[in-house]
Coordinates of C-alpha atoms and ligand atoms in Angstrom, one line a residue:
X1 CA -150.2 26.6 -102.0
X2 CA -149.9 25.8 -105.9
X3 CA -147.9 23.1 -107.2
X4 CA -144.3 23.7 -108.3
X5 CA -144.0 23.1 -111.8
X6 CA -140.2 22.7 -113.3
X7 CA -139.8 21.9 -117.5
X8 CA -137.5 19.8 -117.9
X9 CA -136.6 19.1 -121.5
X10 CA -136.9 21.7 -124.1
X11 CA -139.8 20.7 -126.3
X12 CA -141.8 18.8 -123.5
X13 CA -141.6 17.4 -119.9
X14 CA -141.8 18.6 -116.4
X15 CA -141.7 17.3 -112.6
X16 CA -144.2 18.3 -110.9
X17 CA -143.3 19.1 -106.8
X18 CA -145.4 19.5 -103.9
X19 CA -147.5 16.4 -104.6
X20 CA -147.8 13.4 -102.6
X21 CA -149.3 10.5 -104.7
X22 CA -149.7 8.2 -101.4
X23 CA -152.6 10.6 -100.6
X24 CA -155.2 10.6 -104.1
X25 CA -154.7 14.8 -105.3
X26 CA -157.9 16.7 -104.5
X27 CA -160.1 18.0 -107.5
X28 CA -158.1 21.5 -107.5
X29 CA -154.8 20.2 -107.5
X30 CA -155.7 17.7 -109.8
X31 CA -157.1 20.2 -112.1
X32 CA -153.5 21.9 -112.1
X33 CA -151.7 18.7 -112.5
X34 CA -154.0 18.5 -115.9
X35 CA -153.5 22.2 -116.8
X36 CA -149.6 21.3 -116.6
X37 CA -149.7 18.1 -118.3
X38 CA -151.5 18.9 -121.3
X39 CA -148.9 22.0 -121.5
X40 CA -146.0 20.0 -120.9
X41 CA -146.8 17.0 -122.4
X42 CA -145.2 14.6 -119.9
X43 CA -145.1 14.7 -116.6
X44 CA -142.9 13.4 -113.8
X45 CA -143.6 13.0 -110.2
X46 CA -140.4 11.9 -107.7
X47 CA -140.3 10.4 -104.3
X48 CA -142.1 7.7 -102.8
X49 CA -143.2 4.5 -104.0
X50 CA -147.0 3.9 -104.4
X51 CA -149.2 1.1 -104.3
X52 CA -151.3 0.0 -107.1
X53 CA -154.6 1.4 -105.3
X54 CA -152.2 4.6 -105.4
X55 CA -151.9 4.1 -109.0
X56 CA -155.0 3.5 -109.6
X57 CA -156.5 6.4 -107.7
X58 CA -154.3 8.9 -109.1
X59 CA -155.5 7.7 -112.8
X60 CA -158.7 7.7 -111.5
X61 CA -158.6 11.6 -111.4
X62 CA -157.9 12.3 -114.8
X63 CA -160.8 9.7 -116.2
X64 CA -161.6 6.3 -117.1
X65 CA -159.2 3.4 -116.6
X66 CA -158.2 1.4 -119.4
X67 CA -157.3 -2.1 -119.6
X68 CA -153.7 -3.3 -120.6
X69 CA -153.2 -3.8 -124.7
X70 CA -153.6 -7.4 -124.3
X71 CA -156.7 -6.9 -122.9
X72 CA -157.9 -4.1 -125.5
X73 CA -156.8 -6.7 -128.0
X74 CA -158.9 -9.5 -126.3
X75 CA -155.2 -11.2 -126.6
X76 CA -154.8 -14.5 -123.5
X77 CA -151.1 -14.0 -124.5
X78 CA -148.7 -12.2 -122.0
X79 CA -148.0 -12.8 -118.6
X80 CA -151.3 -12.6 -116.3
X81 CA -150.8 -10.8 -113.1
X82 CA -150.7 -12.7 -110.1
X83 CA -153.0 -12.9 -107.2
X84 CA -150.5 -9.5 -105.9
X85 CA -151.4 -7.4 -108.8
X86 CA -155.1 -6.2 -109.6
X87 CA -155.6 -6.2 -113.4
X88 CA -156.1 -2.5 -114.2
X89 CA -152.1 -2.8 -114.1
X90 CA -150.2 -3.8 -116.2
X91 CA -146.8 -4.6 -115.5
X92 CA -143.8 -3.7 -117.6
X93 CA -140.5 -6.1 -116.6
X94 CA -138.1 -8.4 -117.6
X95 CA -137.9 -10.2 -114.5
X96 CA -139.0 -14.2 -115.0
X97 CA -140.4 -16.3 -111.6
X98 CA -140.5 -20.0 -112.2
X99 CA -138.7 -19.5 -115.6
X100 CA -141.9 -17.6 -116.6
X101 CA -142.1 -13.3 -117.7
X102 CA -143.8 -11.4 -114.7
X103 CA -144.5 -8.6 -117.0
X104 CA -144.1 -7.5 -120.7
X105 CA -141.5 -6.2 -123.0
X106 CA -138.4 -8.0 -121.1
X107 CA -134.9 -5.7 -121.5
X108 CA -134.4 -5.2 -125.4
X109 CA -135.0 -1.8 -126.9
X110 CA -138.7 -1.0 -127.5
X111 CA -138.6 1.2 -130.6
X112 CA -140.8 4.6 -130.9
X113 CA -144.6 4.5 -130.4
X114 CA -147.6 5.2 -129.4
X115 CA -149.2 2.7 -126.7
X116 CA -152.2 0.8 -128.4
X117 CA -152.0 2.7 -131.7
X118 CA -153.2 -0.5 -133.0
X119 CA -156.9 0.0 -131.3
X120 CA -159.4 1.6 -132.7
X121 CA -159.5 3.8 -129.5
X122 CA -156.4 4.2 -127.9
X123 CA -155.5 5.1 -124.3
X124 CA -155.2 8.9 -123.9
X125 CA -152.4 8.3 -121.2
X126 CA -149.8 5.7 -119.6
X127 CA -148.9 6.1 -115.8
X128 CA -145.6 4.3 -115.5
X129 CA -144.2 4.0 -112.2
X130 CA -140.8 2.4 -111.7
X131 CA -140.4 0.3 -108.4
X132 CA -136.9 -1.6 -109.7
X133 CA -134.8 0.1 -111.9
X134 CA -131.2 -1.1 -113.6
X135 CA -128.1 0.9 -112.6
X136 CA -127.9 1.8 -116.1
X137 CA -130.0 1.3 -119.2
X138 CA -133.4 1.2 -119.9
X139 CA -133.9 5.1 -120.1
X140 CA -137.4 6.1 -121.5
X141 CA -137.0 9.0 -124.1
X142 CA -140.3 11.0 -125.5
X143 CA -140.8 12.8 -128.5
X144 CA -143.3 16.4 -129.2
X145 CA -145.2 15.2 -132.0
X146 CA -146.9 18.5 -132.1
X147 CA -143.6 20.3 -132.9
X148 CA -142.5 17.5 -135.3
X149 CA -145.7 18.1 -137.0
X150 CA -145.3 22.0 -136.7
X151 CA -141.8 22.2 -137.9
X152 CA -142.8 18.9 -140.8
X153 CA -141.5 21.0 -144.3
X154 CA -144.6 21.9 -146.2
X155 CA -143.9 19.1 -149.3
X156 CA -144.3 16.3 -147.1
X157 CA -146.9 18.0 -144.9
X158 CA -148.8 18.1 -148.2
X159 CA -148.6 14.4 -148.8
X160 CA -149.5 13.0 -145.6
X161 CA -152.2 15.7 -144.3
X162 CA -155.8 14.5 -144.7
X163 CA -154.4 10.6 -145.1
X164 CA -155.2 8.1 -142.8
X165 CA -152.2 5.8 -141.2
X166 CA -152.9 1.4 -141.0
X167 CA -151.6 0.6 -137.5
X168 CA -150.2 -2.9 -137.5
X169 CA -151.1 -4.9 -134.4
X170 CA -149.0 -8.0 -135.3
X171 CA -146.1 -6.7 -133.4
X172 CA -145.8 -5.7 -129.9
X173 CA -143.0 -2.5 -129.2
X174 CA -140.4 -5.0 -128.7
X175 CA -140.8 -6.3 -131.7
X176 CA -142.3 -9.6 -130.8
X177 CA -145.0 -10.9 -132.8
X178 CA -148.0 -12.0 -130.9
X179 CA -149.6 -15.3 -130.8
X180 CA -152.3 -15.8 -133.1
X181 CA -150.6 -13.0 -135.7
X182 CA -149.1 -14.1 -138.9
X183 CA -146.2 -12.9 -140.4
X184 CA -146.9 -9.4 -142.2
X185 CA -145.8 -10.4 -146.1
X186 CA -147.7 -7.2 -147.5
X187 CA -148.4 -3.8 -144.9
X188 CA -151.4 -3.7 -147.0
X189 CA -152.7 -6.6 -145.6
X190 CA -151.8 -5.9 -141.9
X191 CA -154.4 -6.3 -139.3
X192 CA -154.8 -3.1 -137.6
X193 CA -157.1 0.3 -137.3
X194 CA -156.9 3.2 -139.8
X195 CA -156.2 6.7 -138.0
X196 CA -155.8 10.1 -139.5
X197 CA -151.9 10.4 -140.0
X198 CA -152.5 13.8 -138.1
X199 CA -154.7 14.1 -135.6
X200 CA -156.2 17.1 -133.6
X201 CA -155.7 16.5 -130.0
X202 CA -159.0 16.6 -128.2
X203 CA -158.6 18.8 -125.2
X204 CA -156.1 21.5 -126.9
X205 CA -157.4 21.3 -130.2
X206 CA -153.3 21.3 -131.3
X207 CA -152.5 19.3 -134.4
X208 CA -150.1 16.0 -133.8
X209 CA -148.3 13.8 -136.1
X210 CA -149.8 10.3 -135.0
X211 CA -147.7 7.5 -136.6
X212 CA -147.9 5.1 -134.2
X213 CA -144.6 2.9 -135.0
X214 CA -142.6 3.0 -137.8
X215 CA -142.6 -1.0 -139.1
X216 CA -145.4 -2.3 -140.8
X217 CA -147.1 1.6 -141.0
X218 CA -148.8 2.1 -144.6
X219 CA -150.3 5.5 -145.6
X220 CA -153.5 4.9 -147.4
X221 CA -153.1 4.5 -151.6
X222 CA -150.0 4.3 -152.0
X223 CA -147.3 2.0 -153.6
X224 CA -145.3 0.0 -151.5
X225 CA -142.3 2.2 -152.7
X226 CA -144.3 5.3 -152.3
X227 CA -145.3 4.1 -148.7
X228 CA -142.0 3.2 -147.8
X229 CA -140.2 6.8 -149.1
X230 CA -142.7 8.9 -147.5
X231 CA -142.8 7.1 -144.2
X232 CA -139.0 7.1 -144.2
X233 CA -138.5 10.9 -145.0
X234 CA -141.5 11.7 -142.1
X235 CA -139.6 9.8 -139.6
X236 CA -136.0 11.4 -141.0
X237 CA -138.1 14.5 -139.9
X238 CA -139.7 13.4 -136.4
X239 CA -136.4 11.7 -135.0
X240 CA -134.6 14.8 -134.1
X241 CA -133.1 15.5 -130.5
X242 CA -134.5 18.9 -130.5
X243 CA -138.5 16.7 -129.8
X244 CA -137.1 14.6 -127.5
X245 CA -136.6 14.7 -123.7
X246 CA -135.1 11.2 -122.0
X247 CA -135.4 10.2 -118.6
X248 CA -133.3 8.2 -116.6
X249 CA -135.3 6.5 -113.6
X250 CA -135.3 6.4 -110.4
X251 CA -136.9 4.0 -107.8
X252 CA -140.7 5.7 -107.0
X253 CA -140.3 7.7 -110.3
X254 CA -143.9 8.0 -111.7
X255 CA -144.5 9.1 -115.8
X256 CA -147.5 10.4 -117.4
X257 CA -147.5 11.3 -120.7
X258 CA -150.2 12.0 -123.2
X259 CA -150.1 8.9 -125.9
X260 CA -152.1 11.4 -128.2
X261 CA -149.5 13.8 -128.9
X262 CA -146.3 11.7 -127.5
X263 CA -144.4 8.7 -128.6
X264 CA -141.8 7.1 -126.7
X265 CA -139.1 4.6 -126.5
X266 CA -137.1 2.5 -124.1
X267 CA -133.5 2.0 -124.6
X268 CA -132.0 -1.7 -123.7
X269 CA -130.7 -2.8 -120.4
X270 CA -128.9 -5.8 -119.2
X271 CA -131.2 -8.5 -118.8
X272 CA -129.7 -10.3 -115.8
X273 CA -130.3 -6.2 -113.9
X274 CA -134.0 -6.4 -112.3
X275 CA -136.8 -3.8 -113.9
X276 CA -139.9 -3.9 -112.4
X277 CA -142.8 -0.7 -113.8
X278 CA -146.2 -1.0 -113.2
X279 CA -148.8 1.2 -115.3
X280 CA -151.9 2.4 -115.5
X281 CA -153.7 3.9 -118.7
X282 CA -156.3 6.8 -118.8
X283 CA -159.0 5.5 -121.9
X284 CA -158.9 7.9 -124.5
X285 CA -161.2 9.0 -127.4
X286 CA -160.8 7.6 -131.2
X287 CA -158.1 9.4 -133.4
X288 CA -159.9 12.2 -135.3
Ligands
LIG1 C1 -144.8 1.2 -121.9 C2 -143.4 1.4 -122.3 C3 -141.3 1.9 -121.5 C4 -140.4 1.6 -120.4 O1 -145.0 0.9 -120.7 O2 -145.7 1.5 -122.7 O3 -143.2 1.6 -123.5 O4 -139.7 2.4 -120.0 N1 -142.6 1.3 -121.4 O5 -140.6 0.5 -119.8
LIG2 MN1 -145.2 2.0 -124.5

């Protein structure tokens, strides 16, 4: 008795059936759940709602754990889970106790990336799992950077192939600059990681855009004209529907997608509408 595998969007996604995350997969199912995700890119799982040691156990199949960005970033900023939530987790709501966040990234938009681009060695996956979700808003969409770098038209291909990407780390996806961070007057200048602009994905060997975010990125030796004209006709490219799959959540909804080859987004909600996600990520290798 396989798994059930069903695709869900056209260039990537599929739920997986026939899984019960309350009980940690065994090594052959796990190795099928691997097989599909790194074929499908991201991966949905329905049903029941887990526990963080469920979580946790799940991630710890596919690898290491890695610690939130704030962490990775040796950051004290951000809400610090209380004595309920272990610290491999880190929680993604707009919900406030005592007037304070209990998680990150509150109910604005969070605009394409790439979790932790702005490491020098960032996660390989994210393992969101929704336990309060809005009645509308806050869909997650996902884009196939391997097609968007398949189908990239061969002049701009040209310019950015063999160049290496600054990642920014001022801001966080919401746009919120973290403490400690000064205002970016010159992308040059932005603290951040260089990473090949097109990375080869590690297990698949397949070949990925890797942009990271759009604000702040600079392409190694350019002008800040030339920069911002490439960047802008690469993204032109990379935001088309026909890479993207969205989701709409469900309570006991679990993601995982592969942060090496995927970006995402989160559309706004209404901020007085509860959100609670909690999320594990996988530790990756460094962008080659
Ligand atoms: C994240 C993230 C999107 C969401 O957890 O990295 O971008 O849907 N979350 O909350
Ligand atoms: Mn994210």
């Amino acid at each position: 008795m396989g798994i059930e595998i069903v695709p869900l969007g056209e260039s990537l996604g599929a739920e997986i059936r026939g899984v019960d995350l309350r009980k940690r997969p065994d090594k052959a199912v796990t190795s099928e759940i691997r097989a599909a995700w790194l074929e499908h890119l991201v991966l949905l799982f329905r049903g029941a709602l887990l526990t963080d040691r469920n979580l946790i156990d799940f991630t710890l199949g596919f690898g290491d754990l890695e610690f939130p960005p704030s962490k990775l970033l040796n950051l004290a900023e951000g809400p610090r889970n209380g004595p309920k939530v272990p610290p491999e987790i880190n929680v993604i709501s707009n919900v406030k106790e005592n007037g304070e966040p209990i998680g990150q990234l509150g109910a604005s938009e969070a605009a394409w990336h790439t979790d932790s681009a702005f490491v020098e060695v960032p996660p390989a996956a994210s393992i969101l799992h929704a336990l309060e979700v809005p009645p509308s808003g806050g869909n997650t969409s996902f884009l196939n950077m391997i097609a968007a770098y398949e189908t990239l038209p061969d002049d701009l291909r040209r310019r950015i192939e063999g160049k290496r990407l600054k990642h920014d780390q001022t801001y966080t996806s919401a746009g919120d600059r973290r403490a400690g961070y000064d205002i970016v007057e010159d992308v040059r200048e932005a603290p951040g990681p260089w990473h090949p602009a097109v990375r080869t994905h590690p297990e698949t060997g397949r070949k990925a855009l890797y942009l990271g975010r759009r604000m702040n990125g600079y392409v190694e030796d350019l002008s800040l004209e030339e920069n911002e004209e490439l960047l802008d006709a690469i993204w032109a490219h990379v935001l088309q529907p026909k890479f993207v799959w969205e989701h709409k959540w469900a309570v006991g909804d679990v993601l995982m997608w592969d942060n090496r080859c995927v970006m995402h987004r989160r559309e706004a909600f209404d901020d007085s509408r509860r959100r609670v996600m909690h999320r594990t990520q996988l530790a990756g290798d460094r962008p080659v």
